[in-house]
Amino acid sequence: QEFLVSPHVFATGVGYLRKQHTDVVPDVMVIGYLDGTTAQAAIDIALSSEAIAPKQGGSVLRRPVASHDEGIRLICEGVLEFYFGDIDILRALQTAYEKENGTDACVGVSHSQHNKFSYEAYALTVNPDRQDVAIAVQTGLYRVFSDGSVTQYYRDSFGDQPQSNVLRAVFALNGALPCR
């Protein structure tokens, strides 16, 4: 009642980057995440479902980080076994880190593919007393989805086409206006 919500503009989910160990698996599995995000709940889900688990008799240490840049650096350096966050963002940051530090900077780091531990949809909010603004926002959103601009914005931010079926569906469904 306090605001109007636009159509979805983005959808993602929390997944992880994982550092594969080639030698001895550590007794303490260190899991990083951006402090103050929903990644903490996703870690709980991953652990309780045993999608990830420490070695037999091992333990888990959660390590909050102040920025995704720090998290990417720590996973690539092998300090973390897992780094949780919005998977589209993590993949883009890993690619950027490798471009800046060399293609072998993150050797052995893989991502959770389509295995996500949350669903997070993003939309814009508008004051309900401003119907004119709500209409302008909705029209503008449909226009950038319909003319393909949003796909280019995504590429500029994440360096690739959307990998998620859900996000591709958001892009397709919001492309409701004829392109001119």
Short mmCIF file of N, CA and C in Angstrom, two decimals:
data_model
loop_
_atom_site.label_atom_id
_atom_site.label_comp_id
_atom_site.label_asym_id
_atom_site.label_seq_id
_atom_site.Cartn_x
_atom_site.Cartn_y
_atom_site.Cartn_z
N GLN A 1 0.81 -1.20 0.00
CA GLN A 1 0.00 0.00 0.00
C GLN A 1 0.85 1.26 0.00
N GLU A 2 2.13 1.11 0.32
CA GLU A 2 3.00 2.28 0.39
C GLU A 2 3.71 2.56 -0.92
N PHE A 3 3.67 1.60 -1.86
CA PHE A 3 4.33 1.82 -3.13
C PHE A 3 3.77 0.88 -4.19
N LEU A 4 3.97 1.26 -5.44
CA LEU A 4 3.64 0.40 -6.58
C LEU A 4 4.92 -0.28 -7.03
N VAL A 5 4.80 -1.48 -7.53
CA VAL A 5 5.97 -2.25 -7.95
C VAL A 5 5.94 -2.44 -9.46
N SER A 6 7.08 -2.21 -10.10
CA SER A 6 7.21 -2.40 -11.54
C SER A 6 7.25 -3.88 -11.88
N PRO A 7 7.21 -4.21 -13.17
CA PRO A 7 7.52 -5.60 -13.56
C PRO A 7 8.94 -5.93 -13.11
N HIS A 8 9.25 -7.21 -13.01
CA HIS A 8 10.62 -7.61 -12.67
C HIS A 8 11.60 -7.00 -13.66
N VAL A 9 12.72 -6.55 -13.16
CA VAL A 9 13.77 -6.03 -14.04
C VAL A 9 15.02 -6.92 -14.02
N PHE A 10 15.12 -7.78 -13.01
CA PHE A 10 16.29 -8.65 -12.88
C PHE A 10 15.89 -9.80 -11.97
N ALA A 11 16.47 -10.95 -12.20
CA ALA A 11 16.24 -12.09 -11.32
C ALA A 11 17.53 -12.89 -11.26
N THR A 12 17.87 -13.30 -10.08
CA THR A 12 19.08 -14.08 -9.89
C THR A 12 18.89 -14.99 -8.69
N GLY A 13 19.93 -15.58 -8.27
CA GLY A 13 19.90 -16.42 -7.08
C GLY A 13 21.31 -16.56 -6.56
N VAL A 14 21.40 -16.90 -5.30
CA VAL A 14 22.70 -17.08 -4.68
C VAL A 14 23.24 -18.46 -5.02
N GLY A 15 24.45 -18.46 -5.55
CA GLY A 15 25.20 -19.68 -5.82
C GLY A 15 26.58 -19.49 -5.23
N TYR A 16 27.54 -20.22 -5.76
CA TYR A 16 28.88 -20.10 -5.20
C TYR A 16 29.97 -20.27 -6.24
N LEU A 17 31.13 -19.77 -5.88
CA LEU A 17 32.38 -20.13 -6.55
C LEU A 17 33.05 -21.14 -5.62
N ARG A 18 33.72 -22.11 -6.20
CA ARG A 18 34.37 -23.15 -5.39
C ARG A 18 35.81 -23.31 -5.83
N LYS A 19 36.70 -23.40 -4.87
CA LYS A 19 38.11 -23.65 -5.16
C LYS A 19 38.35 -25.15 -5.02
N GLN A 20 38.72 -25.77 -6.12
CA GLN A 20 39.00 -27.20 -6.10
C GLN A 20 40.40 -27.43 -5.54
N HIS A 21 40.50 -28.32 -4.60
CA HIS A 21 41.82 -28.65 -4.03
C HIS A 21 42.40 -29.85 -4.78
N THR A 22 43.66 -29.75 -5.10
CA THR A 22 44.31 -30.83 -5.82
C THR A 22 45.09 -31.73 -4.88
N ASP A 23 45.33 -31.25 -3.66
CA ASP A 23 46.10 -32.05 -2.72
C ASP A 23 45.25 -32.34 -1.48
N VAL A 24 45.70 -31.97 -0.33
CA VAL A 24 45.02 -32.27 0.93
C VAL A 24 43.83 -31.34 1.14
N VAL A 25 42.68 -31.94 1.44
CA VAL A 25 41.49 -31.15 1.74
C VAL A 25 41.63 -30.65 3.18
N PRO A 26 41.42 -29.35 3.42
CA PRO A 26 41.63 -28.82 4.77
C PRO A 26 40.59 -29.34 5.76
N ASP A 27 40.98 -29.35 7.04
CA ASP A 27 40.07 -29.77 8.11
C ASP A 27 38.96 -28.76 8.33
N VAL A 28 39.25 -27.49 8.04
CA VAL A 28 38.26 -26.43 8.22
C VAL A 28 37.87 -25.92 6.83
N MET A 29 36.58 -26.05 6.51
CA MET A 29 36.07 -25.54 5.23
C MET A 29 35.69 -24.08 5.45
N VAL A 30 36.38 -23.17 4.77
CA VAL A 30 36.15 -21.74 4.93
C VAL A 30 35.21 -21.26 3.82
N ILE A 31 34.08 -20.69 4.24
CA ILE A 31 33.06 -20.21 3.31
C ILE A 31 32.95 -18.70 3.44
N GLY A 32 33.20 -18.00 2.35
CA GLY A 32 33.09 -16.55 2.35
C GLY A 32 31.76 -16.07 1.79
N TYR A 33 31.38 -14.88 2.21
CA TYR A 33 30.15 -14.25 1.73
C TYR A 33 30.24 -12.77 2.00
N LEU A 34 29.52 -11.99 1.24
CA LEU A 34 29.46 -10.55 1.43
C LEU A 34 28.59 -10.27 2.65
N ASP A 35 29.16 -9.62 3.63
CA ASP A 35 28.46 -9.37 4.89
C ASP A 35 27.18 -8.58 4.65
N GLY A 36 26.12 -8.97 5.33
CA GLY A 36 24.86 -8.25 5.26
C GLY A 36 23.97 -8.62 4.09
N THR A 37 24.27 -9.73 3.41
CA THR A 37 23.47 -10.13 2.24
C THR A 37 22.71 -11.42 2.52
N THR A 38 21.87 -11.81 1.58
CA THR A 38 21.11 -13.05 1.71
C THR A 38 21.98 -14.29 1.51
N ALA A 39 23.24 -14.09 1.19
CA ALA A 39 24.14 -15.24 1.01
C ALA A 39 24.23 -16.08 2.28
N GLN A 40 24.10 -15.47 3.43
CA GLN A 40 24.18 -16.21 4.69
C GLN A 40 23.08 -17.28 4.76
N ALA A 41 21.86 -16.92 4.38
CA ALA A 41 20.76 -17.89 4.38
C ALA A 41 21.01 -18.98 3.33
N ALA A 42 21.58 -18.62 2.21
CA ALA A 42 21.87 -19.60 1.16
C ALA A 42 22.93 -20.59 1.65
N ILE A 43 23.89 -20.15 2.41
CA ILE A 43 24.89 -21.05 2.98
C ILE A 43 24.20 -22.06 3.89
N ASP A 44 23.27 -21.58 4.73
CA ASP A 44 22.52 -22.49 5.60
C ASP A 44 21.82 -23.57 4.79
N ILE A 45 21.17 -23.16 3.69
CA ILE A 45 20.46 -24.11 2.83
C ILE A 45 21.44 -25.11 2.21
N ALA A 46 22.56 -24.62 1.71
CA ALA A 46 23.55 -25.49 1.07
C ALA A 46 24.11 -26.50 2.06
N LEU A 47 24.36 -26.07 3.28
CA LEU A 47 24.89 -26.99 4.30
C LEU A 47 23.84 -27.98 4.77
N SER A 48 22.62 -27.50 5.03
CA SER A 48 21.59 -28.40 5.56
C SER A 48 21.15 -29.43 4.51
N SER A 49 21.19 -29.06 3.24
CA SER A 49 20.83 -30.00 2.18
C SER A 49 22.01 -30.88 1.77
N GLU A 50 23.17 -30.61 2.36
CA GLU A 50 24.41 -31.31 2.06
C GLU A 50 24.85 -31.14 0.61
N ALA A 51 24.44 -30.01 0.00
CA ALA A 51 24.95 -29.67 -1.32
C ALA A 51 26.44 -29.36 -1.22
N ILE A 52 26.85 -28.85 -0.08
CA ILE A 52 28.26 -28.70 0.25
C ILE A 52 28.44 -29.25 1.67
N ALA A 53 29.59 -29.82 1.94
CA ALA A 53 29.84 -30.39 3.26
C ALA A 53 31.34 -30.42 3.53
N PRO A 54 31.71 -30.20 4.79
CA PRO A 54 33.14 -30.32 5.12
C PRO A 54 33.55 -31.79 5.06
N LYS A 55 34.83 -32.02 5.04
CA LYS A 55 35.29 -33.41 5.03
C LYS A 55 34.88 -34.07 6.34
N GLN A 56 34.83 -35.39 6.34
CA GLN A 56 34.44 -36.14 7.53
C GLN A 56 35.26 -35.70 8.73
N GLY A 57 34.59 -35.27 9.80
CA GLY A 57 35.27 -34.82 11.01
C GLY A 57 35.73 -33.37 10.93
N GLY A 58 35.52 -32.72 9.79
CA GLY A 58 35.94 -31.33 9.62
C GLY A 58 34.89 -30.35 10.13
N SER A 59 35.21 -29.09 10.04
CA SER A 59 34.29 -28.06 10.50
C SER A 59 34.15 -26.97 9.45
N VAL A 60 33.21 -26.07 9.70
CA VAL A 60 32.93 -24.97 8.78
C VAL A 60 33.24 -23.65 9.48
N LEU A 61 33.93 -22.78 8.79
CA LEU A 61 34.18 -21.43 9.28
C LEU A 61 33.59 -20.46 8.25
N ARG A 62 32.66 -19.63 8.70
CA ARG A 62 32.09 -18.61 7.82
C ARG A 62 32.93 -17.35 7.94
N ARG A 63 33.26 -16.79 6.78
CA ARG A 63 34.11 -15.60 6.78
C ARG A 63 33.44 -14.49 6.00
N PRO A 64 32.87 -13.50 6.70
CA PRO A 64 32.28 -12.37 5.99
C PRO A 64 33.37 -11.51 5.38
N VAL A 65 33.08 -10.94 4.22
CA VAL A 65 34.02 -10.01 3.58
C VAL A 65 33.31 -8.68 3.35
N ALA A 66 34.10 -7.65 3.19
CA ALA A 66 33.56 -6.29 3.04
C ALA A 66 33.13 -5.97 1.62
N SER A 67 33.67 -6.71 0.62
CA SER A 67 33.33 -6.42 -0.77
C SER A 67 33.46 -7.70 -1.59
N HIS A 68 32.75 -7.72 -2.72
CA HIS A 68 32.89 -8.86 -3.62
C HIS A 68 34.31 -8.95 -4.17
N ASP A 69 34.95 -7.81 -4.39
CA ASP A 69 36.33 -7.84 -4.88
C ASP A 69 37.23 -8.61 -3.92
N GLU A 70 37.06 -8.36 -2.62
CA GLU A 70 37.83 -9.10 -1.61
C GLU A 70 37.50 -10.59 -1.67
N GLY A 71 36.22 -10.92 -1.78
CA GLY A 71 35.81 -12.32 -1.84
C GLY A 71 36.39 -13.04 -3.05
N ILE A 72 36.35 -12.40 -4.20
CA ILE A 72 36.91 -13.00 -5.42
C ILE A 72 38.41 -13.21 -5.25
N ARG A 73 39.09 -12.22 -4.73
CA ARG A 73 40.54 -12.37 -4.51
C ARG A 73 40.83 -13.54 -3.57
N LEU A 74 40.08 -13.66 -2.48
CA LEU A 74 40.33 -14.73 -1.50
C LEU A 74 40.03 -16.11 -2.06
N ILE A 75 38.98 -16.24 -2.86
CA ILE A 75 38.69 -17.56 -3.45
C ILE A 75 39.75 -17.92 -4.48
N CYS A 76 40.18 -16.95 -5.28
CA CYS A 76 41.20 -17.22 -6.29
C CYS A 76 42.56 -17.52 -5.67
N GLU A 77 42.84 -16.92 -4.52
CA GLU A 77 44.10 -17.18 -3.83
C GLU A 77 44.06 -18.48 -3.02
N GLY A 78 42.90 -19.11 -2.94
CA GLY A 78 42.79 -20.37 -2.21
C GLY A 78 42.56 -20.23 -0.72
N VAL A 79 42.27 -19.02 -0.25
CA VAL A 79 42.00 -18.80 1.18
C VAL A 79 40.61 -19.35 1.54
N LEU A 80 39.67 -19.25 0.59
CA LEU A 80 38.31 -19.74 0.79
C LEU A 80 38.11 -21.00 -0.04
N GLU A 81 37.31 -21.92 0.48
CA GLU A 81 36.90 -23.08 -0.31
C GLU A 81 35.67 -22.73 -1.15
N PHE A 82 34.78 -21.89 -0.58
CA PHE A 82 33.56 -21.46 -1.26
C PHE A 82 33.40 -19.96 -1.06
N TYR A 83 32.83 -19.30 -2.07
CA TYR A 83 32.42 -17.91 -1.92
C TYR A 83 31.02 -17.79 -2.48
N PHE A 84 30.07 -17.40 -1.62
CA PHE A 84 28.65 -17.33 -1.98
C PHE A 84 28.25 -15.90 -2.34
N GLY A 85 27.37 -15.81 -3.33
CA GLY A 85 26.79 -14.53 -3.74
C GLY A 85 25.90 -14.73 -4.96
N ASP A 86 25.31 -13.64 -5.45
CA ASP A 86 24.50 -13.73 -6.67
C ASP A 86 25.39 -14.26 -7.79
N ILE A 87 25.00 -15.38 -8.34
CA ILE A 87 25.89 -16.11 -9.25
C ILE A 87 26.24 -15.31 -10.50
N ASP A 88 25.32 -14.52 -11.03
CA ASP A 88 25.65 -13.72 -12.21
C ASP A 88 26.75 -12.70 -11.88
N ILE A 89 26.67 -12.12 -10.71
CA ILE A 89 27.66 -11.14 -10.29
C ILE A 89 29.01 -11.83 -10.06
N LEU A 90 28.99 -12.98 -9.39
CA LEU A 90 30.25 -13.68 -9.11
C LEU A 90 30.97 -14.10 -10.39
N ARG A 91 30.22 -14.62 -11.36
CA ARG A 91 30.86 -15.03 -12.63
C ARG A 91 31.49 -13.83 -13.34
N ALA A 92 30.78 -12.70 -13.33
CA ALA A 92 31.32 -11.50 -13.99
C ALA A 92 32.57 -11.00 -13.26
N LEU A 93 32.54 -11.01 -11.95
CA LEU A 93 33.70 -10.54 -11.19
C LEU A 93 34.89 -11.48 -11.32
N GLN A 94 34.63 -12.76 -11.41
CA GLN A 94 35.73 -13.72 -11.62
C GLN A 94 36.38 -13.46 -12.98
N THR A 95 35.58 -13.25 -14.00
CA THR A 95 36.11 -12.95 -15.34
C THR A 95 36.93 -11.67 -15.32
N ALA A 96 36.41 -10.63 -14.65
CA ALA A 96 37.15 -9.36 -14.55
C ALA A 96 38.46 -9.54 -13.80
N TYR A 97 38.45 -10.32 -12.74
CA TYR A 97 39.67 -10.58 -11.95
C TYR A 97 40.71 -11.29 -12.82
N GLU A 98 40.26 -12.26 -13.61
CA GLU A 98 41.17 -12.98 -14.48
C GLU A 98 41.74 -12.08 -15.57
N LYS A 99 40.93 -11.17 -16.10
CA LYS A 99 41.42 -10.23 -17.12
C LYS A 99 42.49 -9.32 -16.53
N GLU A 100 42.28 -8.91 -15.30
CA GLU A 100 43.22 -7.99 -14.65
C GLU A 100 44.49 -8.69 -14.15
N ASN A 101 44.36 -9.95 -13.73
CA ASN A 101 45.48 -10.64 -13.08
C ASN A 101 46.03 -11.82 -13.88
N GLY A 102 45.51 -12.03 -15.06
CA GLY A 102 45.97 -13.15 -15.89
C GLY A 102 44.98 -14.29 -15.86
N THR A 103 44.93 -15.02 -16.97
CA THR A 103 43.92 -16.07 -17.10
C THR A 103 44.12 -17.21 -16.11
N ASP A 104 45.32 -17.35 -15.56
CA ASP A 104 45.56 -18.42 -14.59
C ASP A 104 45.38 -17.94 -13.14
N ALA A 105 44.86 -16.73 -12.96
CA ALA A 105 44.71 -16.16 -11.61
C ALA A 105 43.70 -16.92 -10.76
N CYS A 106 42.74 -17.56 -11.39
CA CYS A 106 41.70 -18.29 -10.65
C CYS A 106 41.67 -19.77 -11.05
N VAL A 107 42.83 -20.35 -11.28
CA VAL A 107 42.89 -21.75 -11.67
C VAL A 107 42.22 -22.60 -10.60
N GLY A 108 41.37 -23.50 -11.05
CA GLY A 108 40.71 -24.41 -10.12
C GLY A 108 39.45 -23.84 -9.47
N VAL A 109 39.03 -22.64 -9.89
CA VAL A 109 37.80 -22.06 -9.35
C VAL A 109 36.66 -22.33 -10.33
N SER A 110 35.64 -22.99 -9.84
CA SER A 110 34.47 -23.27 -10.66
C SER A 110 33.25 -22.65 -9.98
N HIS A 111 32.13 -22.61 -10.70
CA HIS A 111 30.93 -22.04 -10.09
C HIS A 111 29.83 -23.09 -10.04
N SER A 112 28.79 -22.77 -9.32
CA SER A 112 27.72 -23.73 -9.03
C SER A 112 26.77 -23.95 -10.20
N GLN A 113 27.15 -23.50 -11.38
CA GLN A 113 26.34 -23.67 -12.58
C GLN A 113 24.93 -23.15 -12.33
N HIS A 114 23.94 -24.00 -12.50
CA HIS A 114 22.55 -23.59 -12.32
C HIS A 114 22.05 -23.93 -10.92
N ASN A 115 22.94 -24.41 -10.06
CA ASN A 115 22.57 -24.75 -8.69
C ASN A 115 22.57 -23.47 -7.86
N LYS A 116 21.36 -23.00 -7.56
CA LYS A 116 21.20 -21.78 -6.77
C LYS A 116 20.43 -22.11 -5.51
N PHE A 117 20.70 -21.38 -4.47
CA PHE A 117 20.09 -21.66 -3.18
C PHE A 117 19.09 -20.60 -2.76
N SER A 118 18.74 -19.74 -3.70
CA SER A 118 17.71 -18.73 -3.46
C SER A 118 17.19 -18.26 -4.81
N TYR A 119 16.07 -17.60 -4.79
CA TYR A 119 15.53 -16.92 -5.96
C TYR A 119 15.30 -15.49 -5.53
N GLU A 120 15.86 -14.56 -6.26
CA GLU A 120 15.74 -13.16 -5.89
C GLU A 120 15.35 -12.34 -7.11
N ALA A 121 14.18 -11.75 -7.00
CA ALA A 121 13.66 -10.92 -8.09
C ALA A 121 13.78 -9.46 -7.69
N TYR A 122 14.13 -8.64 -8.66
CA TYR A 122 14.30 -7.21 -8.42
C TYR A 122 13.29 -6.43 -9.26
N ALA A 123 12.77 -5.37 -8.68
CA ALA A 123 11.81 -4.50 -9.36
C ALA A 123 12.04 -3.08 -8.87
N LEU A 124 11.39 -2.14 -9.51
CA LEU A 124 11.45 -0.74 -9.09
C LEU A 124 10.17 -0.40 -8.35
N THR A 125 10.27 0.52 -7.41
CA THR A 125 9.08 0.95 -6.68
C THR A 125 8.78 2.41 -6.98
N VAL A 126 7.50 2.73 -6.93
CA VAL A 126 7.03 4.08 -7.24
C VAL A 126 5.99 4.48 -6.20
N ASN A 127 5.98 5.75 -5.86
CA ASN A 127 4.98 6.31 -4.97
C ASN A 127 3.60 6.09 -5.59
N PRO A 128 2.65 5.47 -4.84
CA PRO A 128 1.33 5.19 -5.44
C PRO A 128 0.54 6.45 -5.77
N ASP A 129 0.91 7.58 -5.20
CA ASP A 129 0.23 8.83 -5.52
C ASP A 129 0.71 9.44 -6.83
N ARG A 130 1.72 8.83 -7.43
CA ARG A 130 2.29 9.36 -8.68
C ARG A 130 2.05 8.37 -9.82
N GLN A 131 0.81 8.25 -10.21
CA GLN A 131 0.45 7.34 -11.30
C GLN A 131 1.19 7.70 -12.59
N ASP A 132 1.44 9.00 -12.81
CA ASP A 132 2.16 9.42 -14.00
C ASP A 132 3.57 8.85 -14.03
N VAL A 133 4.21 8.82 -12.87
CA VAL A 133 5.56 8.26 -12.78
C VAL A 133 5.51 6.74 -12.98
N ALA A 134 4.52 6.09 -12.38
CA ALA A 134 4.38 4.64 -12.53
C ALA A 134 4.22 4.26 -14.00
N ILE A 135 3.41 5.00 -14.73
CA ILE A 135 3.20 4.71 -16.15
C ILE A 135 4.49 4.96 -16.93
N ALA A 136 5.19 6.04 -16.61
CA ALA A 136 6.45 6.34 -17.30
C ALA A 136 7.50 5.25 -17.03
N VAL A 137 7.58 4.78 -15.79
CA VAL A 137 8.54 3.72 -15.44
C VAL A 137 8.20 2.45 -16.20
N GLN A 138 6.94 2.05 -16.17
CA GLN A 138 6.54 0.81 -16.84
C GLN A 138 6.77 0.92 -18.35
N THR A 139 6.41 2.03 -18.96
CA THR A 139 6.62 2.22 -20.40
C THR A 139 8.11 2.19 -20.74
N GLY A 140 8.91 2.87 -19.93
CA GLY A 140 10.36 2.88 -20.16
C GLY A 140 10.97 1.50 -20.04
N LEU A 141 10.53 0.75 -19.04
CA LEU A 141 11.05 -0.61 -18.87
C LEU A 141 10.69 -1.48 -20.06
N TYR A 142 9.43 -1.45 -20.47
CA TYR A 142 9.04 -2.26 -21.61
C TYR A 142 9.82 -1.86 -22.86
N ARG A 143 10.10 -0.60 -23.01
CA ARG A 143 10.84 -0.13 -24.19
C ARG A 143 12.27 -0.69 -24.19
N VAL A 144 13.01 -0.60 -23.06
CA VAL A 144 14.40 -1.08 -23.05
C VAL A 144 14.48 -2.60 -23.15
N PHE A 145 13.44 -3.29 -22.67
CA PHE A 145 13.42 -4.74 -22.86
C PHE A 145 13.06 -5.08 -24.30
N SER A 146 12.13 -4.34 -24.89
CA SER A 146 11.67 -4.64 -26.24
C SER A 146 12.71 -4.32 -27.31
N ASP A 147 13.46 -3.24 -27.14
CA ASP A 147 14.43 -2.89 -28.18
C ASP A 147 15.80 -3.54 -27.99
N GLY A 148 15.93 -4.37 -26.96
CA GLY A 148 17.19 -5.09 -26.74
C GLY A 148 18.22 -4.32 -25.92
N SER A 149 17.91 -3.08 -25.55
CA SER A 149 18.88 -2.30 -24.76
C SER A 149 19.28 -3.00 -23.47
N VAL A 150 18.31 -3.63 -22.82
CA VAL A 150 18.60 -4.27 -21.54
C VAL A 150 19.62 -5.40 -21.70
N THR A 151 19.57 -6.10 -22.83
CA THR A 151 20.55 -7.16 -23.07
C THR A 151 21.94 -6.57 -23.19
N GLN A 152 22.07 -5.42 -23.84
CA GLN A 152 23.37 -4.76 -23.94
C GLN A 152 23.82 -4.25 -22.57
N TYR A 153 22.90 -3.71 -21.78
CA TYR A 153 23.25 -3.28 -20.42
C TYR A 153 23.78 -4.46 -19.61
N TYR A 154 23.12 -5.60 -19.76
CA TYR A 154 23.55 -6.81 -19.06
C TYR A 154 24.97 -7.19 -19.50
N ARG A 155 25.20 -7.22 -20.82
CA ARG A 155 26.53 -7.56 -21.33
C ARG A 155 27.59 -6.58 -20.83
N ASP A 156 27.25 -5.29 -20.80
CA ASP A 156 28.20 -4.29 -20.31
C ASP A 156 28.56 -4.52 -18.84
N SER A 157 27.59 -4.97 -18.07
CA SER A 157 27.82 -5.20 -16.64
C SER A 157 28.41 -6.56 -16.33
N PHE A 158 27.95 -7.59 -17.06
CA PHE A 158 28.32 -8.95 -16.71
C PHE A 158 29.15 -9.66 -17.77
N GLY A 159 29.35 -9.03 -18.92
CA GLY A 159 30.26 -9.56 -19.92
C GLY A 159 29.77 -10.74 -20.72
N ASP A 160 28.51 -11.07 -20.64
CA ASP A 160 28.03 -12.25 -21.34
C ASP A 160 26.52 -12.15 -21.50
N GLN A 161 25.96 -13.14 -22.16
CA GLN A 161 24.50 -13.26 -22.24
C GLN A 161 24.00 -13.81 -20.91
N PRO A 162 22.77 -13.54 -20.55
CA PRO A 162 22.23 -14.14 -19.33
C PRO A 162 22.30 -15.67 -19.39
N GLN A 163 22.83 -16.28 -18.35
CA GLN A 163 22.94 -17.74 -18.29
C GLN A 163 21.70 -18.37 -17.68
N SER A 164 21.03 -17.65 -16.83
CA SER A 164 19.88 -18.18 -16.09
C SER A 164 18.64 -18.23 -16.96
N ASN A 165 17.94 -19.36 -16.93
CA ASN A 165 16.67 -19.48 -17.65
C ASN A 165 15.65 -18.48 -17.12
N VAL A 166 15.67 -18.25 -15.82
CA VAL A 166 14.72 -17.32 -15.22
C VAL A 166 14.98 -15.91 -15.72
N LEU A 167 16.23 -15.50 -15.76
CA LEU A 167 16.55 -14.15 -16.23
C LEU A 167 16.24 -14.00 -17.72
N ARG A 168 16.52 -15.02 -18.51
CA ARG A 168 16.16 -14.96 -19.93
C ARG A 168 14.65 -14.82 -20.09
N ALA A 169 13.90 -15.49 -19.22
CA ALA A 169 12.43 -15.37 -19.27
C ALA A 169 11.99 -13.96 -18.90
N VAL A 170 12.62 -13.36 -17.88
CA VAL A 170 12.29 -11.97 -17.51
C VAL A 170 12.53 -11.05 -18.71
N PHE A 171 13.65 -11.22 -19.38
CA PHE A 171 13.96 -10.38 -20.55
C PHE A 171 12.93 -10.58 -21.65
N ALA A 172 12.55 -11.85 -21.90
CA ALA A 172 11.60 -12.13 -22.98
C ALA A 172 10.20 -11.62 -22.65
N LEU A 173 9.76 -11.87 -21.44
CA LEU A 173 8.40 -11.46 -21.06
C LEU A 173 8.22 -9.96 -21.00
N ASN A 174 9.27 -9.23 -20.66
CA ASN A 174 9.17 -7.78 -20.59
C ASN A 174 9.31 -7.12 -21.95
N GLY A 175 9.68 -7.86 -22.96
CA GLY A 175 9.77 -7.32 -24.31
C GLY A 175 8.40 -7.30 -24.96
N ALA A 176 7.51 -6.48 -24.41
CA ALA A 176 6.09 -6.51 -24.80
C ALA A 176 5.72 -5.51 -25.89
N LEU A 177 6.55 -4.52 -26.12
CA LEU A 177 6.20 -3.48 -27.11
C LEU A 177 6.83 -3.80 -28.46
N PRO A 178 6.18 -3.40 -29.53
CA PRO A 178 6.82 -3.55 -30.84
C PRO A 178 8.02 -2.62 -30.94
N CYS A 179 9.11 -3.12 -31.50
CA CYS A 179 10.32 -2.30 -31.67
C CYS A 179 10.13 -1.37 -32.86
N ARG A 180 10.61 -0.14 -32.72
CA ARG A 180 10.50 0.83 -33.81
C ARG A 180 11.83 1.44 -34.07
#
